[in-house]
């Protein structure tokens, strides 16, 4: 079953073409690496996947439902099925405590306080920061903030999680931790899309690799396409 289908998508900022005739699909539970140089269109594509932006032409279908004009307006469902972990955790951390921050999403989904409590506890445990619950997220390290951001996404029980450059600015220990969190999310059955510049990581981790350049899809295929002798 396809988690994501992108069909002949173009996206323009004014007359600047950020995505040009992009077509690909992602099967459920795939680990996909989204690659390409700066300006290739990765961030734009991520905004289309979570319904924040609509394609100028073409269609984006997430779990069988259109996020664009054909699918109607973006409902609360579209946003909660695709969770996005942005590159800079400070862009998605707002509350005075870690617990409140992680509770924000499920509360916004209209869940009762008991369910919200369960979601927060499970999400904090999943990323290994149950002990930070009462802390202010702003006084945490970069790696800890990243965990708070991931917990906030997991608390909404997304089917698909997109991470934008999650390896950037992490030391080797932080990268190991992040890999463990990715593996945990994979085991939860989540489809993972990771935007990354890190070829070694993509070659080792991904089972599908998509390379964009100047808004065009260069290639989509298995990670073997990243090897020199492929
Ligand atoms: P990437 O994430 O791969 O670096 P982006 O999706 O951010 O690529 O950008 C794709 C193209 O769209 C680039 O040429 C960029 O300059 C342009 N772009 C991105 N955001 C805007 C914007 N808000 N207004 C105009 N052009 C934009
Ligand atoms: P990319 O990895 O996509 O090439 P850049 O290296 O251009 O991204 O940096 C992306 C943004 O992250 C920049 O605006 C930069 O200022 C910011 N940034 C740089 N260092 C850090 C850090 N240690 N923590 C958080 N953000 C940082």
Coordinates of N, CA and C and ligand atoms in Angstrom, one line a residue:
X1 N 0.8 -1.2 0.0 CA 0.0 0.0 0.0 C 0.9 1.3 0.0
X2 N 0.5 2.2 -0.9 CA 1.3 3.5 -0.9 C 0.9 4.4 0.3
X3 N 2.0 4.9 0.9 CA 1.8 5.9 1.9 C 1.6 7.2 1.3
X4 N 2.4 7.5 0.3 CA 2.5 8.7 -0.4 C 2.5 8.5 -1.9
X5 N 1.7 9.3 -2.6 CA 1.8 9.3 -4.1 C 1.9 10.8 -4.6
X6 N 2.9 11.1 -5.2 CA 3.1 12.4 -5.8 C 3.1 12.3 -7.3
X7 N 2.1 12.9 -7.9 CA 1.9 12.7 -9.4 C 2.0 14.0 -10.1
X8 N 3.1 14.1 -11.0 CA 3.3 15.3 -11.8 C 3.1 16.6 -11.1
X9 N 3.8 16.7 -10.0 CA 3.7 17.9 -9.2 C 4.7 19.0 -9.6
X10 N 4.1 20.2 -9.8 CA 4.9 21.4 -10.0 C 4.6 22.4 -8.8
X11 N 5.6 23.1 -8.4 CA 5.3 24.2 -7.4 C 6.1 25.4 -7.7
X12 N 5.4 26.5 -7.7 CA 6.0 27.8 -8.1 C 5.9 28.8 -6.9
X13 N 7.0 29.5 -6.6 CA 6.9 30.7 -5.8 C 6.9 31.8 -6.7
X14 N 5.7 32.4 -7.0 CA 5.7 33.5 -8.0 C 6.1 32.8 -9.4
X15 N 7.1 33.3 -10.0 CA 7.5 32.7 -11.3 C 8.7 31.8 -11.1
X16 N 9.1 31.6 -9.8 CA 10.2 30.7 -9.5 C 9.7 29.3 -9.4
X17 N 10.2 28.4 -10.3 CA 9.8 27.0 -10.2 C 10.6 26.2 -9.2
X18 N 10.0 25.8 -8.1 CA 10.8 25.1 -7.1 C 10.7 23.6 -7.3
X19 N 9.6 23.1 -7.8 CA 9.4 21.7 -8.2 C 8.9 21.6 -9.6
X20 N 9.5 20.7 -10.4 CA 9.1 20.6 -11.8 C 8.7 19.2 -12.1
X21 N 7.5 18.9 -12.3 CA 7.0 17.7 -12.8 C 7.5 16.5 -12.0
X22 N 7.3 16.5 -10.7 CA 7.8 15.4 -9.8 C 6.7 14.3 -9.7
X23 N 7.2 13.1 -9.9 CA 6.3 11.9 -9.7 C 7.1 10.8 -9.0
X24 N 6.5 10.3 -7.9 CA 7.1 9.2 -7.2 C 6.1 8.7 -6.2
X25 N 6.3 7.5 -5.7 CA 5.5 7.0 -4.6 C 6.3 6.4 -3.5
X26 N 5.8 6.3 -2.3 CA 6.5 5.7 -1.2 C 5.6 4.7 -0.6
X27 N 6.1 3.4 -0.5 CA 5.2 2.4 0.1 C 5.2 2.5 1.6
X28 N 4.2 2.1 2.2 CA 4.1 2.1 3.7 C 5.3 1.5 4.3
X29 N 5.8 2.0 5.4 CA 6.9 1.5 6.2 C 8.2 1.7 5.6
X30 N 8.3 2.4 4.5 CA 9.6 2.6 3.8 C 10.4 3.5 4.6
X31 N 11.8 3.4 4.5 CA 12.7 4.3 5.0 C 13.3 5.1 3.8
X32 N 12.8 6.3 3.6 CA 13.2 7.0 2.4 C 14.2 8.2 2.7
X33 N 15.3 8.3 2.0 CA 16.2 9.4 2.1 C 15.9 10.4 0.9
X34 N 15.6 11.6 1.3 CA 15.3 12.7 0.3 C 16.6 13.5 0.2
X35 N 17.2 13.5 -1.0 CA 18.5 14.1 -1.1 C 18.5 15.2 -2.2
X36 N 19.6 15.9 -2.2 CA 19.8 16.9 -3.2 C 20.4 18.2 -2.6
X37 N 21.1 19.0 -3.5 CA 21.8 20.1 -3.0 C 20.9 21.2 -2.4
X38 N 21.4 22.2 -1.7 CA 20.6 23.3 -1.3 C 19.8 23.9 -2.5
X39 N 18.6 24.2 -2.2 CA 17.8 24.9 -3.3 C 17.1 23.8 -4.2
X40 N 17.3 22.5 -4.0 CA 16.8 21.5 -4.9 C 15.3 21.4 -4.8
X41 N 14.7 21.8 -3.7 CA 13.3 21.7 -3.5 C 12.8 20.8 -2.4
X42 N 13.7 20.3 -1.6 CA 13.4 19.4 -0.5 C 12.4 20.0 0.5
X43 N 12.7 21.2 1.0 CA 11.8 21.8 2.0 C 10.4 22.1 1.4
X44 N 10.4 22.5 0.1 CA 9.1 22.7 -0.6 C 8.3 21.4 -0.7
X45 N 9.0 20.3 -1.0 CA 8.3 19.0 -1.1 C 7.7 18.6 0.3
X46 N 8.5 18.9 1.3 CA 8.0 18.5 2.7 C 6.8 19.3 3.0
X47 N 6.7 20.6 2.6 CA 5.5 21.4 2.9 C 4.3 20.9 2.1
X48 N 4.5 20.3 1.0 CA 3.4 19.7 0.2 C 3.0 18.4 0.9
X49 N 3.9 17.6 1.4 CA 3.5 16.3 2.0 C 2.7 16.5 3.3
X50 N 3.0 17.6 4.0 CA 2.2 17.7 5.3 C 1.0 18.7 5.0
X51 N 0.8 19.0 3.8 CA -0.4 19.8 3.5 C -0.3 21.3 3.8
X52 N 0.8 21.7 4.2 CA 1.0 23.1 4.5 C 0.9 24.0 3.2
X53 N 1.4 23.4 2.1 CA 1.3 24.1 0.8 C 0.6 23.1 -0.1
X54 N -0.1 23.7 -1.2 CA -0.7 22.9 -2.2 C 0.1 23.0 -3.5
X55 N 0.2 21.9 -4.3 CA 0.9 22.0 -5.5 C 0.3 23.0 -6.5
X56 N 1.1 23.6 -7.3 CA 0.6 24.5 -8.3 C -0.2 23.7 -9.4
X57 N 0.4 22.6 -9.8 CA -0.3 21.6 -10.6 C 0.1 20.2 -10.1
X58 N -0.7 19.2 -10.5 CA -0.4 17.9 -10.1 C -1.1 17.5 -8.7
X59 N -0.9 16.3 -8.3 CA -1.6 15.9 -7.0 C -0.6 15.2 -6.0
X60 N -0.9 15.5 -4.8 CA -0.2 14.8 -3.7 C -1.2 14.0 -2.9
X61 N -1.1 12.7 -2.8 CA -2.0 11.8 -2.1 C -1.3 11.2 -1.0
X62 N -1.8 11.4 0.2 CA -1.2 10.8 1.4 C -2.2 9.8 2.0
X63 N -1.8 8.5 2.1 CA -2.7 7.5 2.6 C -4.1 7.5 1.9
X64 N -4.0 7.6 0.6 CA -5.2 7.5 -0.2 C -6.1 8.8 -0.3
X65 N -5.6 9.8 0.4 CA -6.4 11.0 0.4 C -5.6 12.2 -0.1
X66 N -6.2 13.0 -1.0 CA -5.6 14.1 -1.6 C -5.3 15.2 -0.5
X67 N -4.2 15.9 -0.6 CA -4.0 17.0 0.3 C -4.2 18.3 -0.4
X68 N -4.3 18.2 -1.8 CA -4.5 19.4 -2.6 C -5.9 19.8 -2.8
X69 N -6.1 20.6 -3.8 CA -7.5 21.1 -4.1 C -8.5 20.0 -4.3
X70 N -8.1 18.9 -5.0 CA -9.0 17.8 -5.2 C -9.4 17.1 -3.9
X71 N -8.5 17.1 -3.0 CA -8.8 16.5 -1.7 C -9.6 17.4 -0.7
X72 N -9.9 18.6 -1.2 CA -10.5 19.5 -0.3 C -9.5 20.2 0.6
X73 N -9.9 21.0 1.5 CA -9.0 21.7 2.3 C -8.3 20.8 3.3
X74 N -7.2 21.2 3.8 CA -6.4 20.4 4.7 C -7.2 20.4 6.0
X75 N -7.6 19.2 6.4 CA -8.3 19.1 7.7 C -7.3 18.8 8.8
X76 N -7.8 18.7 10.0 CA -6.9 18.4 11.1 C -6.2 17.0 10.9
X77 N -6.9 16.1 10.2 CA -6.4 14.8 9.9 C -5.1 14.8 9.1
X78 N -5.1 15.5 8.0 CA -4.0 15.6 7.1 C -2.7 15.9 7.9
X79 N -2.8 16.9 8.7 CA -1.6 17.4 9.5 C -1.2 16.4 10.5
X80 N -2.1 15.6 11.1 CA -1.7 14.7 12.1 C -1.2 13.4 11.6
X81 N -1.5 13.1 10.3 CA -1.0 11.8 9.8 C 0.4 12.0 9.3
X82 N 0.8 13.2 9.0 CA 2.2 13.4 8.5 C 2.8 14.4 9.6
X83 N 3.7 13.8 10.4 CA 4.4 14.7 11.3 C 5.7 15.2 10.7
X84 N 6.1 16.4 11.0 CA 7.3 16.9 10.5 C 8.2 17.4 11.6
X85 N 9.5 16.9 11.6 CA 10.5 17.3 12.6 C 11.4 18.2 11.8
X86 N 11.3 19.5 12.1 CA 12.1 20.5 11.4 C 13.6 20.5 11.8
X87 N 14.4 21.1 11.0 CA 15.8 21.0 11.3 C 16.2 21.7 12.6
X88 N 15.6 22.8 12.9 CA 16.0 23.5 14.1 C 14.8 23.3 15.1
X89 N 15.1 22.6 16.2 CA 14.0 22.3 17.1 C 13.4 23.5 17.7
X90 N 14.2 24.6 17.8 CA 13.6 25.9 18.3 C 12.4 26.4 17.5
X91 N 12.3 25.9 16.2 CA 11.2 26.3 15.4 C 9.9 25.6 15.8
X92 N 10.0 24.5 16.6 CA 8.7 23.8 17.0 C 8.6 23.6 18.5
X93 N 9.3 24.3 19.3 CA 9.2 24.1 20.7 C 8.7 25.5 21.3
X94 N 7.6 25.4 22.0 CA 6.9 26.7 22.4 C 6.6 26.8 23.9
X95 N 6.4 25.6 24.6 CA 5.8 25.6 25.9 C 6.8 25.8 27.0
X96 N 6.3 26.0 28.2 CA 7.2 26.3 29.3 C 7.8 25.0 29.9
X97 N 7.1 23.9 29.7 CA 7.7 22.6 30.1 C 7.7 21.6 29.0
X98 N 8.6 20.6 29.0 CA 8.6 19.6 28.0 C 7.3 18.8 27.9
X99 N 6.7 18.5 29.1 CA 5.4 17.8 29.1 C 4.3 18.6 28.4
X100 N 4.3 19.9 28.7 CA 3.3 20.7 28.0 C 3.5 20.8 26.5
X101 N 4.7 20.9 26.2 CA 5.1 21.0 24.8 C 4.6 19.7 24.0
X102 N 4.9 18.6 24.6 CA 4.5 17.3 23.9 C 3.0 17.1 23.9
X103 N 2.3 17.7 24.9 CA 0.8 17.6 25.0 C 0.1 18.5 24.0
X104 N 0.8 19.5 23.5 CA 0.2 20.5 22.6 C -0.5 19.8 21.4
X105 N 0.2 18.9 20.7 CA -0.4 18.3 19.5 C -1.6 17.5 19.8
X106 N -1.5 16.5 20.7 CA -2.7 15.7 21.0 C -3.9 16.5 21.5
X107 N -3.6 17.5 22.3 CA -4.7 18.3 22.8 C -5.3 19.1 21.7
X108 N -4.5 19.5 20.8 CA -5.0 20.2 19.6 C -5.8 19.3 18.7
X109 N -5.6 18.0 18.8 CA -6.4 17.0 18.1 C -7.7 16.8 18.7
X110 N -7.9 17.4 19.9 CA -9.2 17.3 20.5 C -9.4 16.1 21.4
X111 N -8.2 15.5 21.8 CA -8.3 14.3 22.7 C -8.5 14.7 24.1
X112 N -9.1 13.8 24.9 CA -9.4 14.0 26.3 C -8.1 14.0 27.1
X113 N -8.1 14.6 28.3 CA -6.9 14.7 29.1 C -6.2 13.4 29.4
X114 N -7.1 12.3 29.6 CA -6.5 11.0 29.9 C -5.7 10.5 28.8
X115 N -6.3 10.6 27.6 CA -5.6 10.1 26.4 C -4.3 11.0 26.1
X116 N -4.5 12.3 26.3 CA -3.3 13.2 26.2 C -2.2 12.7 27.1
X117 N -2.5 12.4 28.3 CA -1.5 12.0 29.3 C -0.8 10.7 28.8
X118 N -1.6 9.7 28.3 CA -1.0 8.5 27.8 C -0.1 8.8 26.7
X119 N -0.5 9.6 25.8 CA 0.3 10.0 24.6 C 1.6 10.6 25.0
X120 N 1.5 11.5 25.9 CA 2.7 12.3 26.4 C 3.7 11.3 27.0
X121 N 3.2 10.5 27.9 CA 4.1 9.5 28.6 C 4.8 8.6 27.6
X122 N 4.0 8.0 26.7 CA 4.5 7.1 25.7 C 5.6 7.7 24.8
X123 N 5.2 9.0 24.4 CA 6.1 9.6 23.5 C 7.5 10.0 24.1
X124 N 7.4 10.5 25.4 CA 8.6 10.8 26.1 C 9.4 9.6 26.4
X125 N 8.8 8.5 26.7 CA 9.5 7.2 26.9 C 10.2 6.7 25.6
X126 N 9.4 6.9 24.5 CA 9.9 6.4 23.2 C 11.2 7.1 22.8
X127 N 11.4 8.4 23.2 CA 12.6 9.1 22.8 C 13.6 9.2 24.0
X128 N 13.2 8.5 25.1 CA 14.2 8.5 26.3 C 14.3 9.7 27.1
X129 N 13.3 10.5 27.2 CA 13.4 11.8 28.0 C 12.3 11.9 29.0
X130 N 11.8 10.8 29.5 CA 10.7 10.8 30.5 C 11.1 11.7 31.7
X131 N 12.4 11.6 32.0 CA 12.9 12.4 33.2 C 13.0 13.9 33.0
X132 N 12.8 14.3 31.7 CA 12.9 15.8 31.5 C 11.5 16.5 31.4
X133 N 10.5 15.7 31.7 CA 9.1 16.2 31.6 C 8.8 17.5 32.2
X134 N 9.3 17.8 33.4 CA 9.0 19.0 34.1 C 10.0 20.2 33.7
X135 N 11.0 19.9 33.0 CA 12.0 20.9 32.7 C 11.5 21.9 31.6
X136 N 12.1 23.1 31.6 CA 11.9 24.0 30.5 C 12.6 23.5 29.3
X137 N 11.9 23.4 28.1 CA 12.7 22.9 26.9 C 13.8 23.8 26.5
X138 N 13.7 25.1 26.9 CA 14.6 26.1 26.3 C 16.0 26.0 27.0
X139 N 16.1 25.3 28.2 CA 17.3 25.2 28.8 C 18.0 23.8 28.5
X140 N 17.4 23.1 27.6 CA 18.0 21.8 27.2 C 19.1 21.9 26.1
X141 N 19.9 20.8 26.0 CA 20.9 20.8 24.9 C 20.1 20.6 23.6
X142 N 20.9 20.9 22.5 CA 20.4 20.7 21.1 C 19.8 19.3 20.9
X143 N 20.6 18.3 21.3 CA 20.1 16.9 21.1 C 18.8 16.6 21.9
X144 N 18.8 17.2 23.1 CA 17.5 17.0 23.9 C 16.3 17.7 23.3
X145 N 16.6 18.9 22.8 CA 15.5 19.6 22.2 C 15.0 18.8 21.0
X146 N 15.9 18.2 20.2 CA 15.5 17.4 19.1 C 14.6 16.3 19.5
X147 N 14.9 15.7 20.7 CA 14.0 14.6 21.2 C 12.7 15.1 21.6
X148 N 12.6 16.4 22.2 CA 11.3 16.9 22.5 C 10.5 17.1 21.3
X149 N 11.1 17.6 20.2 CA 10.4 17.9 18.9 C 9.9 16.6 18.4
X150 N 10.7 15.5 18.4 CA 10.3 14.2 17.9 C 9.1 13.7 18.8
X151 N 9.3 13.8 20.1 CA 8.2 13.3 21.0 C 6.9 14.0 20.7
X152 N 7.0 15.3 20.4 CA 5.8 16.1 20.1 C 5.1 15.6 18.8
X153 N 5.9 15.2 17.9 CA 5.3 14.6 16.7 C 4.7 13.2 16.9
X154 N 5.5 12.4 17.7 CA 5.0 11.0 18.0 C 3.7 11.0 18.8
X155 N 3.5 12.0 19.6 CA 2.3 12.1 20.5 C 1.1 12.2 19.6
X156 N 1.2 12.7 18.4 CA 0.0 12.8 17.5 C -0.2 11.5 16.7
X157 N 0.6 10.5 17.0 CA 0.4 9.2 16.3 C 0.4 9.3 14.8
X158 N 1.4 9.8 14.2 CA 1.5 10.0 12.8 C 1.7 8.7 12.1
X159 N 1.3 8.6 10.9 CA 1.6 7.4 10.1 C 2.9 7.6 9.3
X160 N 3.2 8.8 9.0 CA 4.4 9.2 8.3 C 5.1 10.3 9.1
X161 N 6.4 10.1 9.2 CA 7.2 11.2 9.8 C 8.3 11.6 8.9
X162 N 8.4 13.0 8.7 CA 9.4 13.6 7.8 C 10.3 14.3 8.7
X163 N 11.6 14.0 8.6 CA 12.6 14.7 9.3 C 13.5 15.5 8.4
X164 N 13.7 16.8 8.7 CA 14.5 17.7 7.8 C 15.9 17.8 8.4
X165 N 16.9 17.2 7.7 CA 18.3 17.3 8.1 C 18.5 16.9 9.6
X166 N 18.0 15.8 10.0 CA 18.1 15.5 11.5 C 19.5 15.3 12.0
X167 N 20.4 14.9 11.0 CA 21.8 14.6 11.4 C 22.7 15.9 11.6
X168 N 22.2 17.0 11.1 CA 23.0 18.2 11.1 C 23.3 18.6 12.5
X169 N 24.4 19.0 12.8 CA 24.9 19.6 14.1 C 24.9 18.5 15.2
X170 N 24.9 17.2 14.9 CA 24.9 16.2 16.0 C 26.4 15.6 16.0
X171 N 26.8 15.4 17.2 CA 28.1 14.7 17.4 C 27.8 13.2 17.2
X172 N 28.9 12.4 17.1 CA 28.7 10.9 16.8 C 27.7 10.3 17.8
X173 N 27.7 10.6 19.1 CA 26.8 10.0 20.0 C 25.4 10.5 19.7
X174 N 25.2 11.7 19.3 CA 23.9 12.2 18.9 C 23.4 11.5 17.7
X175 N 24.3 11.2 16.8 CA 23.9 10.5 15.6 C 23.4 9.1 15.9
X176 N 24.2 8.4 16.8 CA 23.8 7.1 17.2 C 22.4 7.1 17.8
X177 N 22.2 8.1 18.7 CA 20.9 8.2 19.4 C 19.8 8.4 18.4
X178 N 20.0 9.3 17.4 CA 19.0 9.6 16.4 C 18.7 8.3 15.6
X179 N 19.8 7.6 15.2 CA 19.5 6.3 14.5 C 18.7 5.4 15.3
X180 N 18.9 5.3 16.6 CA 18.0 4.5 17.4 C 16.6 4.9 17.4
X181 N 16.4 6.2 17.5 CA 15.0 6.8 17.4 C 14.4 6.5 16.1
X182 N 15.1 6.6 15.0 CA 14.6 6.3 13.7 C 14.2 4.8 13.7
X183 N 15.0 3.9 14.2 CA 14.7 2.5 14.2 C 13.5 2.2 15.1
X184 N 13.4 2.9 16.2 CA 12.2 2.7 17.0 C 10.9 3.2 16.3
X185 N 11.0 4.3 15.5 CA 9.8 4.7 14.8 C 9.5 3.7 13.7
X186 N 10.5 3.2 13.0 CA 10.3 2.2 12.0 C 9.6 1.0 12.6
X187 N 10.0 0.6 13.8 CA 9.4 -0.6 14.4 C 7.9 -0.3 14.8
X188 N 7.6 1.0 15.0 CA 6.2 1.4 15.3 C 5.4 1.3 14.1
X189 N 6.0 1.0 12.9 CA 5.2 1.0 11.7 C 5.1 2.3 10.9
X190 N 5.9 3.3 11.4 CA 5.9 4.6 10.7 C 6.7 4.6 9.4
X191 N 6.1 5.2 8.4 CA 6.9 5.5 7.2 C 7.8 6.7 7.4
X192 N 9.0 6.6 7.1 CA 10.0 7.6 7.4 C 10.6 8.3 6.2
X193 N 10.6 9.6 6.1 CA 11.2 10.3 5.0 C 12.2 11.3 5.7
X194 N 13.5 11.1 5.3 CA 14.5 11.9 6.0 C 15.2 12.7 4.9
X195 N 15.1 14.0 5.0 CA 15.9 14.9 4.1 C 17.3 15.0 4.6
X196 N 18.3 14.7 3.8 CA 19.7 14.6 4.3 C 20.7 14.9 3.2
X197 N 21.8 15.5 3.6 CA 22.9 15.6 2.7 C 23.9 14.5 2.9
X198 N 23.7 13.6 3.8 CA 24.7 12.7 4.3 C 24.6 11.4 3.5
X199 N 25.4 11.3 2.5 CA 25.4 10.1 1.6 C 25.6 8.8 2.3
X200 N 26.6 8.8 3.2 CA 26.9 7.6 3.9 C 25.7 7.1 4.7
X201 N 25.1 8.1 5.4 CA 23.9 7.7 6.2 C 22.8 7.1 5.3
X202 N 22.5 7.8 4.2 CA 21.5 7.4 3.3 C 21.7 6.0 2.7
X203 N 23.0 5.8 2.3 CA 23.4 4.5 1.7 C 23.2 3.4 2.7
X204 N 23.5 3.7 4.0 CA 23.4 2.6 5.0 C 22.0 2.4 5.5
X205 N 21.2 3.5 5.6 CA 19.9 3.5 6.3 C 18.7 3.2 5.4
X206 N 18.7 3.9 4.3 CA 17.5 4.0 3.5 C 17.2 2.8 2.7
X207 N 15.9 2.5 2.4 CA 15.6 1.5 1.4 C 15.0 2.1 0.2
X208 N 14.8 3.4 0.2 CA 14.5 4.1 -1.0 C 15.2 5.5 -1.0
X209 N 15.8 5.9 -2.1 CA 16.5 7.2 -2.2 C 15.9 8.0 -3.3
X210 N 15.6 9.2 -3.0 CA 15.1 10.1 -4.0 C 16.1 11.3 -4.1
X211 N 16.5 11.6 -5.3 CA 17.5 12.7 -5.4 C 16.8 13.8 -6.3
X212 N 16.7 15.0 -5.7 CA 16.2 16.2 -6.4 C 17.4 17.1 -6.8
X213 N 17.2 17.8 -7.9 CA 18.2 18.8 -8.3 C 17.5 19.9 -9.1
X214 N 17.6 21.1 -8.6 CA 17.0 22.2 -9.3 C 15.5 22.0 -9.6
X215 N 14.8 21.4 -8.6 CA 13.4 21.1 -8.7 C 13.0 19.9 -9.5
X216 N 14.0 19.2 -10.1 CA 13.7 18.0 -10.9 C 14.0 16.8 -10.1
X217 N 13.3 15.7 -10.4 CA 13.6 14.4 -9.8 C 14.7 13.8 -10.6
X218 N 15.9 13.7 -10.1 CA 17.0 13.1 -10.8 C 16.8 11.6 -10.9
X219 N 16.7 11.0 -9.7 CA 16.5 9.5 -9.7 C 15.7 9.1 -8.4
X220 N 15.0 8.0 -8.5 CA 14.4 7.4 -7.4 C 14.7 5.9 -7.5
X221 N 15.2 5.3 -6.4 CA 15.5 3.9 -6.5 C 16.1 3.4 -5.2
X222 N 16.7 2.3 -5.2 CA 17.3 1.7 -4.0 C 18.6 2.4 -3.7
X223 N 19.1 2.2 -2.4 CA 20.3 2.9 -2.0 C 21.5 2.5 -2.8
X224 N 21.5 1.4 -3.5 CA 22.6 1.0 -4.3 C 23.0 2.1 -5.4
X225 N 22.0 2.9 -5.7 CA 22.3 4.0 -6.7 C 23.3 5.0 -6.1
X226 N 23.5 4.9 -4.8 CA 24.5 5.9 -4.2 C 25.9 5.3 -4.2
X227 N 26.1 4.0 -4.6 CA 27.4 3.4 -4.6 C 28.1 3.7 -5.8
X228 N 29.4 3.9 -5.7 CA 30.3 4.3 -6.9 C 30.1 3.3 -8.0
X229 N 30.1 2.0 -7.7 CA 30.1 1.0 -8.7 C 28.7 0.6 -9.2
X230 N 27.7 1.4 -8.9 CA 26.3 1.0 -9.3 C 26.2 1.3 -10.8
Ligands
LIG1 P1 15.9 22.8 -0.4 O1 15.1 22.5 0.8 O2 16.3 21.6 -1.1 O3 17.2 23.6 0.0 P2 13.8 24.7 -1.1 O4 12.6 23.9 -1.2 O5 14.0 25.4 0.2 O6 15.1 23.7 -1.4 O7 13.9 25.7 -2.3 C1 13.7 25.3 -3.6 C2 13.8 26.6 -4.5 O8 12.7 27.5 -4.2 C3 15.0 27.4 -4.3 O9 15.4 27.9 -5.5 C4 14.6 28.5 -3.3 O10 15.4 29.7 -3.6 C5 13.2 28.7 -3.8 N1 12.4 29.2 -2.6 C6 12.2 28.5 -1.4 N2 11.3 29.2 -0.6 C7 11.0 30.3 -1.3 C8 10.1 31.4 -1.1 N3 9.4 31.5 0.1 N4 10.0 32.4 -2.0 C9 10.6 32.3 -3.2 N5 11.4 31.3 -3.5 C10 11.6 30.3 -2.6
LIG2 P1 21.7 22.6 5.7 O1 22.2 21.5 6.6 O2 20.3 22.4 5.2 O3 22.7 22.9 4.6 P2 22.7 25.0 7.0 O4 24.0 24.4 7.3 O5 22.6 26.0 5.9 O6 21.6 23.9 6.6 O7 22.1 25.6 8.3 C1 20.7 25.7 8.5 C2 20.3 26.7 9.6 O8 20.6 26.1 10.9 C3 21.1 27.9 9.5 O9 20.1 29.0 9.5 C4 22.0 28.0 10.7 O10 22.1 29.3 11.2 C5 21.3 27.1 11.7 N1 22.3 26.5 12.7 C6 23.6 26.5 12.5 N2 24.2 25.9 13.6 C7 23.2 25.6 14.4 C8 23.1 24.9 15.7 N3 24.2 24.5 16.3 N4 21.9 24.7 16.2 C9 20.8 25.1 15.6 N5 20.8 25.7 14.4 C10 22.0 26.0 13.8

